[in-house]
Coordinates of C-alpha atoms and ligand atoms in Angstrom, one line a residue:
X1 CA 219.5 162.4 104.9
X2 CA 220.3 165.3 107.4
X3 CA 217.7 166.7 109.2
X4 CA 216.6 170.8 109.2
X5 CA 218.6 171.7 113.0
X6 CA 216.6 175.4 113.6
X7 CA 214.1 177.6 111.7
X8 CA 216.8 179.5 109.8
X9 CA 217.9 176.5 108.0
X10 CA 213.9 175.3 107.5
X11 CA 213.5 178.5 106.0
X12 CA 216.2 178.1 103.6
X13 CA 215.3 175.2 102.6
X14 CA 211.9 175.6 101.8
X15 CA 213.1 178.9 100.1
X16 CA 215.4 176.7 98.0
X17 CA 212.8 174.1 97.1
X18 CA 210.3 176.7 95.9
X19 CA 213.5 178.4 94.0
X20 CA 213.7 174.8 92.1
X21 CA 210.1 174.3 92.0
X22 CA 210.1 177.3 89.0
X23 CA 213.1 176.2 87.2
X24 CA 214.0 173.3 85.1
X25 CA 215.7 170.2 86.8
X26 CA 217.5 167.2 85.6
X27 CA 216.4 164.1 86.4
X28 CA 217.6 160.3 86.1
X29 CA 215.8 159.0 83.1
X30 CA 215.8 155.5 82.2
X31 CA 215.3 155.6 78.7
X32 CA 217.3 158.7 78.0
X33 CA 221.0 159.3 75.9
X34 CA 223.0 159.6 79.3
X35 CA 220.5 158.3 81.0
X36 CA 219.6 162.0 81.9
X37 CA 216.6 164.1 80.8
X38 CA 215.8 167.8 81.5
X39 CA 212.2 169.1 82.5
X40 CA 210.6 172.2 81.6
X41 CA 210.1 174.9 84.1
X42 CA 208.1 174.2 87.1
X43 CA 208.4 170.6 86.3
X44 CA 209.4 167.7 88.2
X45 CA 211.5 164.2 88.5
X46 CA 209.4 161.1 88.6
X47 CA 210.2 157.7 90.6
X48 CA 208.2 154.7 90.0
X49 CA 207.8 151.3 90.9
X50 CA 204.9 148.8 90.2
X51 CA 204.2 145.6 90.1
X52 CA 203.8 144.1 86.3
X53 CA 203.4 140.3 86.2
X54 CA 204.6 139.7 89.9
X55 CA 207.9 141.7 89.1
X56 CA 209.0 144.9 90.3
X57 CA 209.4 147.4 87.4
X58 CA 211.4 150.5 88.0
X59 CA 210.6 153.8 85.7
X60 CA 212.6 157.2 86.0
X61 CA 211.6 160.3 84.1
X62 CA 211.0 163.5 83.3
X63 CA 207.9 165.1 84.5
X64 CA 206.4 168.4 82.9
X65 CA 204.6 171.0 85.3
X66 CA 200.9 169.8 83.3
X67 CA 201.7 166.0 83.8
X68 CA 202.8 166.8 87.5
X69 CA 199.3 168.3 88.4
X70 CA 197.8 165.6 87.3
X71 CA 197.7 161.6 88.6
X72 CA 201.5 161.1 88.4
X73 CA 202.8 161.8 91.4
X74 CA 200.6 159.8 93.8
X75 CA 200.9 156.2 95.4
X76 CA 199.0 153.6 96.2
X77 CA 200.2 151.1 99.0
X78 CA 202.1 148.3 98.1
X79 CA 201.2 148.0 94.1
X80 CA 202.2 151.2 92.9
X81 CA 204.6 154.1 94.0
X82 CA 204.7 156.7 92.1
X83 CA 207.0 159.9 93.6
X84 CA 208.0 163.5 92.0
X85 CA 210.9 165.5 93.6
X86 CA 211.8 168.8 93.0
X87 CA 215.8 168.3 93.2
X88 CA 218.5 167.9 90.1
X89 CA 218.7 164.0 90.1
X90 CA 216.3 163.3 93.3
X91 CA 214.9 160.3 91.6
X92 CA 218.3 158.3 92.0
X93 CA 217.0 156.4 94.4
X94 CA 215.4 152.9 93.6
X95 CA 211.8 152.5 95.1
X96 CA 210.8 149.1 96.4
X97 CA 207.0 148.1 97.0
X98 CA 207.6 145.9 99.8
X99 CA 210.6 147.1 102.1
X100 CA 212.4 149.5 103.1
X101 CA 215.8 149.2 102.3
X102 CA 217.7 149.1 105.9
X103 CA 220.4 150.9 105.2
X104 CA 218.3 153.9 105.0
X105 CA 217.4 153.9 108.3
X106 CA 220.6 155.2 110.4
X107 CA 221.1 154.0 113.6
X108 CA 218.9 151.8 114.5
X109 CA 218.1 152.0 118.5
X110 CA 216.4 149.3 120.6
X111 CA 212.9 150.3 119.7
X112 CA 213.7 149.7 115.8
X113 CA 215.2 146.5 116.0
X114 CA 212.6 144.9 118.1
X115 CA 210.0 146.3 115.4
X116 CA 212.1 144.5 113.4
X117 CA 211.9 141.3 114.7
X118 CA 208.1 142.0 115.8
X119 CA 206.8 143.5 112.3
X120 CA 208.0 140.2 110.4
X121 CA 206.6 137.7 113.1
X122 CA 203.2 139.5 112.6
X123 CA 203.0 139.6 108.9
X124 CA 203.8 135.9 109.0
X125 CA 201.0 135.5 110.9
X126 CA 198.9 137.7 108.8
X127 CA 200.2 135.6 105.9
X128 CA 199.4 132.8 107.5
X129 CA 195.7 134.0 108.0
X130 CA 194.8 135.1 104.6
X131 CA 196.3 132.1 103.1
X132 CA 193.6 130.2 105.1
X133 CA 191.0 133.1 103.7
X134 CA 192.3 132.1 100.3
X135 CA 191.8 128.3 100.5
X136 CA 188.1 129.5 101.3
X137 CA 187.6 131.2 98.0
X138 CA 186.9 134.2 96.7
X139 CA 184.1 135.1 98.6
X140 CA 186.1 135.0 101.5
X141 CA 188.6 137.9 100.3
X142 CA 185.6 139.8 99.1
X143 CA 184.2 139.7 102.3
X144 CA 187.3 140.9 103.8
X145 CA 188.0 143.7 101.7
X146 CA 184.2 145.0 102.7
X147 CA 185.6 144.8 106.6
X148 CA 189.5 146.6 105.9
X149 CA 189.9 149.8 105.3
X150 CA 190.6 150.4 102.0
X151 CA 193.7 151.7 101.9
X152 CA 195.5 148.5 103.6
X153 CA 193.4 145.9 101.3
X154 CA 195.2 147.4 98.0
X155 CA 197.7 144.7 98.5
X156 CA 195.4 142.0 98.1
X157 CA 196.7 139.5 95.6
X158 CA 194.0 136.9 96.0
X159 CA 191.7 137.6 93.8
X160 CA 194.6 139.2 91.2
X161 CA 196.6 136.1 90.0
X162 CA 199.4 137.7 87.8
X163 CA 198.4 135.5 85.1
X164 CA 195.3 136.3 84.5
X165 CA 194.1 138.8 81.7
X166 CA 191.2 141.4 82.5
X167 CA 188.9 140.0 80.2
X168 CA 189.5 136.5 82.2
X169 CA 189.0 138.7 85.4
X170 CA 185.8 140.3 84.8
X171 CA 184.5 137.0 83.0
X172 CA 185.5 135.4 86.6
X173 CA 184.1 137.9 88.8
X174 CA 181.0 138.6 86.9
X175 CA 179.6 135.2 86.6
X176 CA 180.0 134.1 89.9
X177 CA 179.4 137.6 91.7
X178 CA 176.1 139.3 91.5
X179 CA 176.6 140.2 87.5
X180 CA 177.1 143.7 87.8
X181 CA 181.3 143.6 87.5
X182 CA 184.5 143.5 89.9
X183 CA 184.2 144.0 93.5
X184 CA 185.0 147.3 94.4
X185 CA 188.8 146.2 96.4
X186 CA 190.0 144.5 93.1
X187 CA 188.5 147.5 90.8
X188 CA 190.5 149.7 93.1
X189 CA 193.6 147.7 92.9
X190 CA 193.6 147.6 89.2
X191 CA 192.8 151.2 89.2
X192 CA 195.6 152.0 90.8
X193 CA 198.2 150.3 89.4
X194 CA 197.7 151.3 85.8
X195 CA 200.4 154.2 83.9
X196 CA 198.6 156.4 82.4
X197 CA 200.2 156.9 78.4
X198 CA 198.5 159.4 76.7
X199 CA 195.5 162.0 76.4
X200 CA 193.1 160.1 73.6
X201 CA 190.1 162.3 74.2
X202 CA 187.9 165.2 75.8
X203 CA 184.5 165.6 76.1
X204 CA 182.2 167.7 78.8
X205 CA 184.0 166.2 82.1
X206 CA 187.8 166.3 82.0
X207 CA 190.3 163.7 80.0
X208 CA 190.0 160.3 78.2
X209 CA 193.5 158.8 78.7
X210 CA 195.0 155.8 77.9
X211 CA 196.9 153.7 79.7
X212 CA 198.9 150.4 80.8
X213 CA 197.7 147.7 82.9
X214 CA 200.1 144.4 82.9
X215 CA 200.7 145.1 79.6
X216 CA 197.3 145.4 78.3
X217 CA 195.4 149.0 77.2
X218 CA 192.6 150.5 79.4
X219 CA 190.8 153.6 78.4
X220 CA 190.6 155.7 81.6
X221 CA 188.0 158.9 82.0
X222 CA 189.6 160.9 84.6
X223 CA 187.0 163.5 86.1
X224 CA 187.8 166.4 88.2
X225 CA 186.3 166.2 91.9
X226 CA 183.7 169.1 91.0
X227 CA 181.9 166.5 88.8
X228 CA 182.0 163.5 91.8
X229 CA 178.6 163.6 91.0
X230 CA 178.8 162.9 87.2
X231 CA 181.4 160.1 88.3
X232 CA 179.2 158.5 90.3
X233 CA 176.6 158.4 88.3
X234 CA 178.2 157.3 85.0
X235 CA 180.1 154.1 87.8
X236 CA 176.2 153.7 88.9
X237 CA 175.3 153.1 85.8
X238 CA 177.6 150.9 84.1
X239 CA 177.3 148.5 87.4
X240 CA 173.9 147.8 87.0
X241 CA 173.2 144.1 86.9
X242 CA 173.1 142.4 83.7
X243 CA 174.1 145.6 81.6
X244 CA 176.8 143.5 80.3
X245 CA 177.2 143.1 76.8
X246 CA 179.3 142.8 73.2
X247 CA 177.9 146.5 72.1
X248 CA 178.6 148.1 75.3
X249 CA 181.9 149.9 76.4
X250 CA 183.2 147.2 79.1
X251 CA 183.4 148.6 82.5
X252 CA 186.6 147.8 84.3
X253 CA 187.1 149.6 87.4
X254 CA 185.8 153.2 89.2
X255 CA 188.4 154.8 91.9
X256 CA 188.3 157.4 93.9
X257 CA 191.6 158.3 95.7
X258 CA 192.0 161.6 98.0
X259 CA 195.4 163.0 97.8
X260 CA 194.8 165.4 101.1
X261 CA 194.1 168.6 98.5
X262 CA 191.8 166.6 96.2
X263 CA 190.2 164.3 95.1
X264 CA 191.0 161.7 91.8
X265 CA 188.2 160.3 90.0
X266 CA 188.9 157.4 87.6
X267 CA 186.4 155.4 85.6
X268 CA 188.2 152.7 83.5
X269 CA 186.6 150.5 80.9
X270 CA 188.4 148.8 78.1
X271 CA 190.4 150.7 75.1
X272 CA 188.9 150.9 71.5
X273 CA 192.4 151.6 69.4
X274 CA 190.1 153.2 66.4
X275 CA 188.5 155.7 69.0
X276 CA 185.1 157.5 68.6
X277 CA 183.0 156.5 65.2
X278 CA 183.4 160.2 64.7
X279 CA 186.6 159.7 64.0
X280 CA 186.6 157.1 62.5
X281 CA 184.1 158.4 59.6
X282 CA 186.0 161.9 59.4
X283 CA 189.0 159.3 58.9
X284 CA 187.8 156.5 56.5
X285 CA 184.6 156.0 53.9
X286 CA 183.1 152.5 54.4
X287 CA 182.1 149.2 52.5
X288 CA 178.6 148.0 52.6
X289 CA 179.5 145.1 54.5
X290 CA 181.3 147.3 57.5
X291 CA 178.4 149.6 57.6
X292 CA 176.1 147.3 58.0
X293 CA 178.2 145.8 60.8
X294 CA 178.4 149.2 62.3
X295 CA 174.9 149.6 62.6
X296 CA 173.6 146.6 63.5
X297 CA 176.5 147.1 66.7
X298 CA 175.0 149.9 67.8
X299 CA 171.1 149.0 67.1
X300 CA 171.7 146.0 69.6
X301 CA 173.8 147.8 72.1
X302 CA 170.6 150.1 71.9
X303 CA 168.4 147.2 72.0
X304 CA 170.0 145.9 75.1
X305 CA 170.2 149.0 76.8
X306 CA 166.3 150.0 76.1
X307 CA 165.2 146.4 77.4
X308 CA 164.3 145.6 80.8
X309 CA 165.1 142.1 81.8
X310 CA 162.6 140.8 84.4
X311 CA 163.9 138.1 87.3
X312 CA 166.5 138.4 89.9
X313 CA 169.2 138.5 87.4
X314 CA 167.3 140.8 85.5
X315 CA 167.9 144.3 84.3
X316 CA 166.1 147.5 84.6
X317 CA 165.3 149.5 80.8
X318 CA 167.9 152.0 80.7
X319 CA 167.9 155.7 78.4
X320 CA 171.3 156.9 76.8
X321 CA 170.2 160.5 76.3
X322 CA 173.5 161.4 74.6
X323 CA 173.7 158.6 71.3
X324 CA 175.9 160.7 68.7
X325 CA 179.1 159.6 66.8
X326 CA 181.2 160.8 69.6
X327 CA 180.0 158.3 71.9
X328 CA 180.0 155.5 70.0
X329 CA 183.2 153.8 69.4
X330 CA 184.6 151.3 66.9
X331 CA 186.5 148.0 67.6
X332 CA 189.0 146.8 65.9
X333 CA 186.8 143.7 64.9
X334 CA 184.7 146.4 63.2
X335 CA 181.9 146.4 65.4
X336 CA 180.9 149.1 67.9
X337 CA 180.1 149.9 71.4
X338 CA 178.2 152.4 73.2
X339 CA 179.6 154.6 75.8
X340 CA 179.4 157.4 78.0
X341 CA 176.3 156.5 80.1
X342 CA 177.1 159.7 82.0
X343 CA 173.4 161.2 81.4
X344 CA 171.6 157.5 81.4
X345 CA 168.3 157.1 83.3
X346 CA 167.2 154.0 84.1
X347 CA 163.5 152.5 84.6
X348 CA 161.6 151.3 87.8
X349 CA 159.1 149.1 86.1
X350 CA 157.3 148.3 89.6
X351 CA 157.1 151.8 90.7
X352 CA 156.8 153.3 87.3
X353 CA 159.4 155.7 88.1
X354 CA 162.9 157.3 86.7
X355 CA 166.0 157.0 89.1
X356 CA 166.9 160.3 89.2
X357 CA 165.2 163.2 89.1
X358 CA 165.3 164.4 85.2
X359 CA 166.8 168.0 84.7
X360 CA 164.7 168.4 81.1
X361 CA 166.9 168.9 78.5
X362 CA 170.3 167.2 78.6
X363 CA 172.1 165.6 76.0
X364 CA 174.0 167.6 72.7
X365 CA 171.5 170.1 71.1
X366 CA 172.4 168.9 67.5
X367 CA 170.6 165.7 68.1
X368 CA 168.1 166.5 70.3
X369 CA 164.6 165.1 69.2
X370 CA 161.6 167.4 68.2
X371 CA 159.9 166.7 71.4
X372 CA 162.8 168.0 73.8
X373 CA 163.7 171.0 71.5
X374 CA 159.9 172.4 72.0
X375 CA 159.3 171.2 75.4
X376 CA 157.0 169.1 74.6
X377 CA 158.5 166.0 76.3
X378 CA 156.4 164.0 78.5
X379 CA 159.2 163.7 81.4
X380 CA 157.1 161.2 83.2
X381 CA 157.1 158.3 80.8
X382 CA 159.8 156.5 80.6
X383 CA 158.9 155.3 76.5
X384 CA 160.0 159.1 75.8
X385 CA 163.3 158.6 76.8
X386 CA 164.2 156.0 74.9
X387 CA 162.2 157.5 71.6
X388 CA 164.6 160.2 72.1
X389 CA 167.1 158.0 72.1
X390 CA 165.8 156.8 68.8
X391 CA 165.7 160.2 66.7
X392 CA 169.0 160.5 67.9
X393 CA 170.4 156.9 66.5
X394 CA 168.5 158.1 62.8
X395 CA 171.1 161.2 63.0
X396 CA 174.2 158.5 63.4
X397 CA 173.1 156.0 60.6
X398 CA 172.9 159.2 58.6
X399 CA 176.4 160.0 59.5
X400 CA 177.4 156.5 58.8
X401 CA 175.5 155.6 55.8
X402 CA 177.1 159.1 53.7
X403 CA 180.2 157.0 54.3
X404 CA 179.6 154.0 52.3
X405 CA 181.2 154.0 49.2
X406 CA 179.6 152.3 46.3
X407 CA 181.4 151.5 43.3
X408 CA 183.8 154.7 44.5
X409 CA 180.4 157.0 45.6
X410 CA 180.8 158.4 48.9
X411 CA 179.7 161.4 50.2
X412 CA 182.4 163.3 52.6
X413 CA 181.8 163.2 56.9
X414 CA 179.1 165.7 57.7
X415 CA 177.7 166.6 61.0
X416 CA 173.4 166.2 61.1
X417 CA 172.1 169.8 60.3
X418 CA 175.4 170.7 59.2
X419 CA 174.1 172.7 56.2
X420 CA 171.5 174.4 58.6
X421 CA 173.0 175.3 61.8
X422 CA 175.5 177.3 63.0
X423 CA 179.0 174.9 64.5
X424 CA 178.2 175.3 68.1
X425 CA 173.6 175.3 67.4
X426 CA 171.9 177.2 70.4
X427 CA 168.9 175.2 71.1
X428 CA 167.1 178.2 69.5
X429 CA 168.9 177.5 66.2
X430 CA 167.7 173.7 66.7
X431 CA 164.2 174.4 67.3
X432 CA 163.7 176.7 64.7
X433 CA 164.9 173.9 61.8
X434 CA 163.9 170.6 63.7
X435 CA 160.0 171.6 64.6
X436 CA 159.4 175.0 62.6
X437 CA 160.3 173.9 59.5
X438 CA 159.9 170.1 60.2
X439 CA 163.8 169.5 58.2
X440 CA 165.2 166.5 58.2
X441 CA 169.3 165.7 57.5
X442 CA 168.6 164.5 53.4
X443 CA 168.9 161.5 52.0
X444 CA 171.2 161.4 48.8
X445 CA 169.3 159.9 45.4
X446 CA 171.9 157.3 45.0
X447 CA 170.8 155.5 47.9
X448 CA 167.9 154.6 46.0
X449 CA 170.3 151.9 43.7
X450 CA 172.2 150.2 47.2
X451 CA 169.9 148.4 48.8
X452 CA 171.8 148.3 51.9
X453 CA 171.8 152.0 51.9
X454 CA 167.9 152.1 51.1
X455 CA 167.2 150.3 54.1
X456 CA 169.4 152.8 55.9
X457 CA 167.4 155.9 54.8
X458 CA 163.8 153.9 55.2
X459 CA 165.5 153.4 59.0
X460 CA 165.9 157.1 59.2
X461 CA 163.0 158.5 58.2
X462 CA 160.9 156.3 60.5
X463 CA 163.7 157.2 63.3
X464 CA 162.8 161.0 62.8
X465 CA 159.0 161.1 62.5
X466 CA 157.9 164.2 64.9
X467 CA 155.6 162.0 66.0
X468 CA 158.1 160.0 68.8
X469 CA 155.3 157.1 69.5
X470 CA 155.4 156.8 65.6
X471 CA 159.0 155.8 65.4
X472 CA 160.8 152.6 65.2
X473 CA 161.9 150.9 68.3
X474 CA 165.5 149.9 68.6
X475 CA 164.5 146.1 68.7
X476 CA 162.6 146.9 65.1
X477 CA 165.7 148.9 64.2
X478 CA 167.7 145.7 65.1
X479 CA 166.1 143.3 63.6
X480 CA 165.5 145.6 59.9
X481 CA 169.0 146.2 59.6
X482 CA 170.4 142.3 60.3
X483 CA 167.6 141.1 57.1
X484 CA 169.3 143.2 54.8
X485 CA 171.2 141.3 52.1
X486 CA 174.4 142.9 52.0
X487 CA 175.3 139.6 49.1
X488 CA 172.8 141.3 46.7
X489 CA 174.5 144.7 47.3
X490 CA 178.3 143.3 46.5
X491 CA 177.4 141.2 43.6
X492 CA 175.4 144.0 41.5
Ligands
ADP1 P1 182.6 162.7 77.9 O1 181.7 162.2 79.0 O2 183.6 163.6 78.5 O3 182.0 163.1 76.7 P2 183.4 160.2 76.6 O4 183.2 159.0 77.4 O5 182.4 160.5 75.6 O6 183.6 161.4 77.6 O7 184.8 160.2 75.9 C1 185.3 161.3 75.2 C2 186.1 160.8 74.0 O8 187.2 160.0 74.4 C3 185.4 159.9 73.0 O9 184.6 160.6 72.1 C4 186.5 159.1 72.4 O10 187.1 159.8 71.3 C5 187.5 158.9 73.5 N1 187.3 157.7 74.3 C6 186.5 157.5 75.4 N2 186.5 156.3 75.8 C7 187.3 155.6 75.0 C8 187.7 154.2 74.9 N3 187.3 153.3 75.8 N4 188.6 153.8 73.9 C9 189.0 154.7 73.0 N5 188.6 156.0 73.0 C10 187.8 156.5 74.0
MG2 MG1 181.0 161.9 75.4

């Protein structure tokens, strides 16, 4: 490369690069007719390297100015490079993750070569060390990646067997760790080497992307560094010891990377193709069988959260404070999980206390209980919380339940309070149905003649009483809906 001489020429330059910076640019593109691709203005070529299955995997593209503000065009030592340049066909060059290529070092003086002989002596030795780290076990890298800086211990491969599937991982780490997930180093290692695919969702903080990891989808929430605080809670949260279960969104990794002019925050849990159950109900009616599946799914992942588990593997009671249809999502097995624990509290039982200080009404206003609408809350017990939680899970069986289809019957995908509130419900709006006039979503006649679907709108109503220490708890919700005789239903 030739280097800038005097400041005339640096300004030129820098003159020029800006002048391509607003223009479109071609680009090598790997999986382009001519193996050549154009970018829109102000967009950018992309260069990328990572390591899938122990191989190196080279990608070249086309970048557009939206995709090049975002995570694309940064690195992360030795798993993943990632580079954007702003030149017609600047991404020729082939990236490597572990060496330089030498002859891209010109003239190599006295000082290089013995670098060269030294660097290779010393990460033999280094190899040499952590191979005896390795025969020690795990604990032995964790405890190192706790001493490095971060940075340098992304290209730890001890704990990261190329074999191994993330499901085996966090089975691995989680039941010989201290059961609340990966240690941080690996979670930042997978982090960082996954390729982001495609925007699958939005809600209050940022994008829900999702993306590629050896081959396997992850859902990745990407939050912009003015909400570091609702990152680190909603990481908090789904690392709590023992949380762990088949009706919770599986935490994968959190990662926090500073480019020098930001920060990028990444939570990453697994993908659910069939996305959101609101989606899935505005998409498809259901059978009696798959309803019932759905909501016993989320009544136990309710269950589990509300529960505190008592011992030294035990679990604190934890609040949603946001359960709707948008944050509850399907599986292709037909179950469901609950996620975004974004505005969870959890429960010190030997204190009594809350973990946070509670701001007092959070959460969507459509399914806000009775009790939070009027103020009426009593923020210092933590039972409210949860029987909040509870009014809120009657709203999604109603959602659910006008989905069933019986002998063709279905109603069509409502919102609760559709019929009574304005799209975007102030809290005024809320308040003035929910405790003035004491309405409830109604519950069709025909439900009377399923009897799946008339133990869904018994459910309800006793989900909904304004009374919230009158109301079903989600271990009574649990165990109601998994009696019902869904046999009796098909056979009539
Ligand atoms: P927010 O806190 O911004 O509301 P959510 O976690 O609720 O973010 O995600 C927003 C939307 O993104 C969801 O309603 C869903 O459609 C989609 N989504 C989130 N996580 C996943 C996932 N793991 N798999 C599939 N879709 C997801
Ligand atoms: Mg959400």
């Amino acid at each position: 490369m030739t280097r800038p001489r005097n400041h005339t020429f640096q300004a030129a330059l820098i003159f020029l690069s800006f002048a391509q910076l607003t223009t479109a640019l071609k680009c090598v593109c790997r999986l382009c007719e001519n193996d050549t691709c154009e970018t829109s203005a102000d967009g950018a070529c992309w260069n990328s390297v990572m390591l899938i299955d122990g191989k190196e995997e080279t990608d070249k593209s086309c970048l557009s100015a939206e995709k090049k503000n975002q995570v694309y065009c940064y690195s992360s030592r030795n798993v993943s490079k990632r580079n954007c340049c702003f030149t017609d066909f600047c991404n020729n060059e082939n990236l490597h993750l572990y060496q330089e290529r030498p002859s891209e070092v010109p003239g190599w003086g006295r000082l290089e070569l013995a670098a060269a002989i030294l660097v290779p002596s010393c990460l033999l030795c280094v190899g040499a060390m952590l191979g005896v780290c390795v025969l020690q076990g795990p604990r032995c890298a964790y405890r190192r990646a706790h001493k490095q800086d971060a940075e340098e211990a992304l290209d730890d491969h001890t704990l990261m067997t190329p074999d191994k599937c993330l499901k085996e991982l966090i089975y691995d780490m989680s039941s010989s760790g201290s059961g609340s997930g990966l240690p941080l180093l690996v979670q930042r290692t997978i982090a960082r080497t996954i390729v982001l695919q495609e925007t699958i969702g939005k809600g209050r903080f940022g994008e829900v992307w999702r993306g590629k990891w050896r081959g396997e989808d992850v859902a990745v929430k990407i939050f912009s560094s003015r909400d570091e605080r609702s990152w680190f809670r909603e990481a908090e949260i789904y690392q709590t010891i023992m949380l762990r279960h088949e009706n919770i969104l599986g935490f994968i990794a959190a990662d926090n990377k500073d480019n020098g002019s930001w920060t990028q925050l990444w939570l990453v849990s697994e993908y659910h193709e069939p996305g959101s159950l609101f989606d899935y109900l505005n998409r498809y009616t259901v059978s009696v069988q798959d309803m019932m599946l759905l909501a016993l799914s989320v009544a136990s992942g309710l269950a589990h959260l509300h529960m505190e588990i008592i011992g030294t593997q035990g679990k604190p009671a934890i609040a949603h404070r946001d359960i709707k249809s948008k944050n509850i999502l399907v599986k292709k097995n037909g179950t469901a999980v609950i996620a975004d624990l974004g505005l969870a509290v959890k429960h010190d039982s030997t204190t009594n206390t809350i973990d946070i200080p509670s701001n007092h009404r959070v959460g969507t206003k459509r399914y806000m209980a009775p009790e939070i609408l009027d103020d009426a809350i009593n923020m210092n017990s933590f039972e409210s919380f949860k029987r909040a939680d509870i009014y809120a899970l009657g709203l999604v069986f109603w959602e659910l339940s006008r989905r069933c289809s019986v002998r063709g019957i279905h109603e069509d995908f409502q919102l609760p309070y559709y019929d009574l509130v304005p799209s975007d419900p102030s809290v005024d709006d809320m308040r003035r149905v929910v405790c003035d006039q004491k309405q409830r979503p109604s519950i069709p006649n025909q439900w009377q003649s399923c009897e799946a679907l008339r133990v869904m709108g018994k459910v309800m109503r006793e989900c909904w009483y304004p009374s919230a220490a009158a109301r079903l708890t989600a271990l009574r919700v649990k165990k109601t809906v998994a009696q019902v005789n869904v046999m009796k239903d098909i056979k009539e």
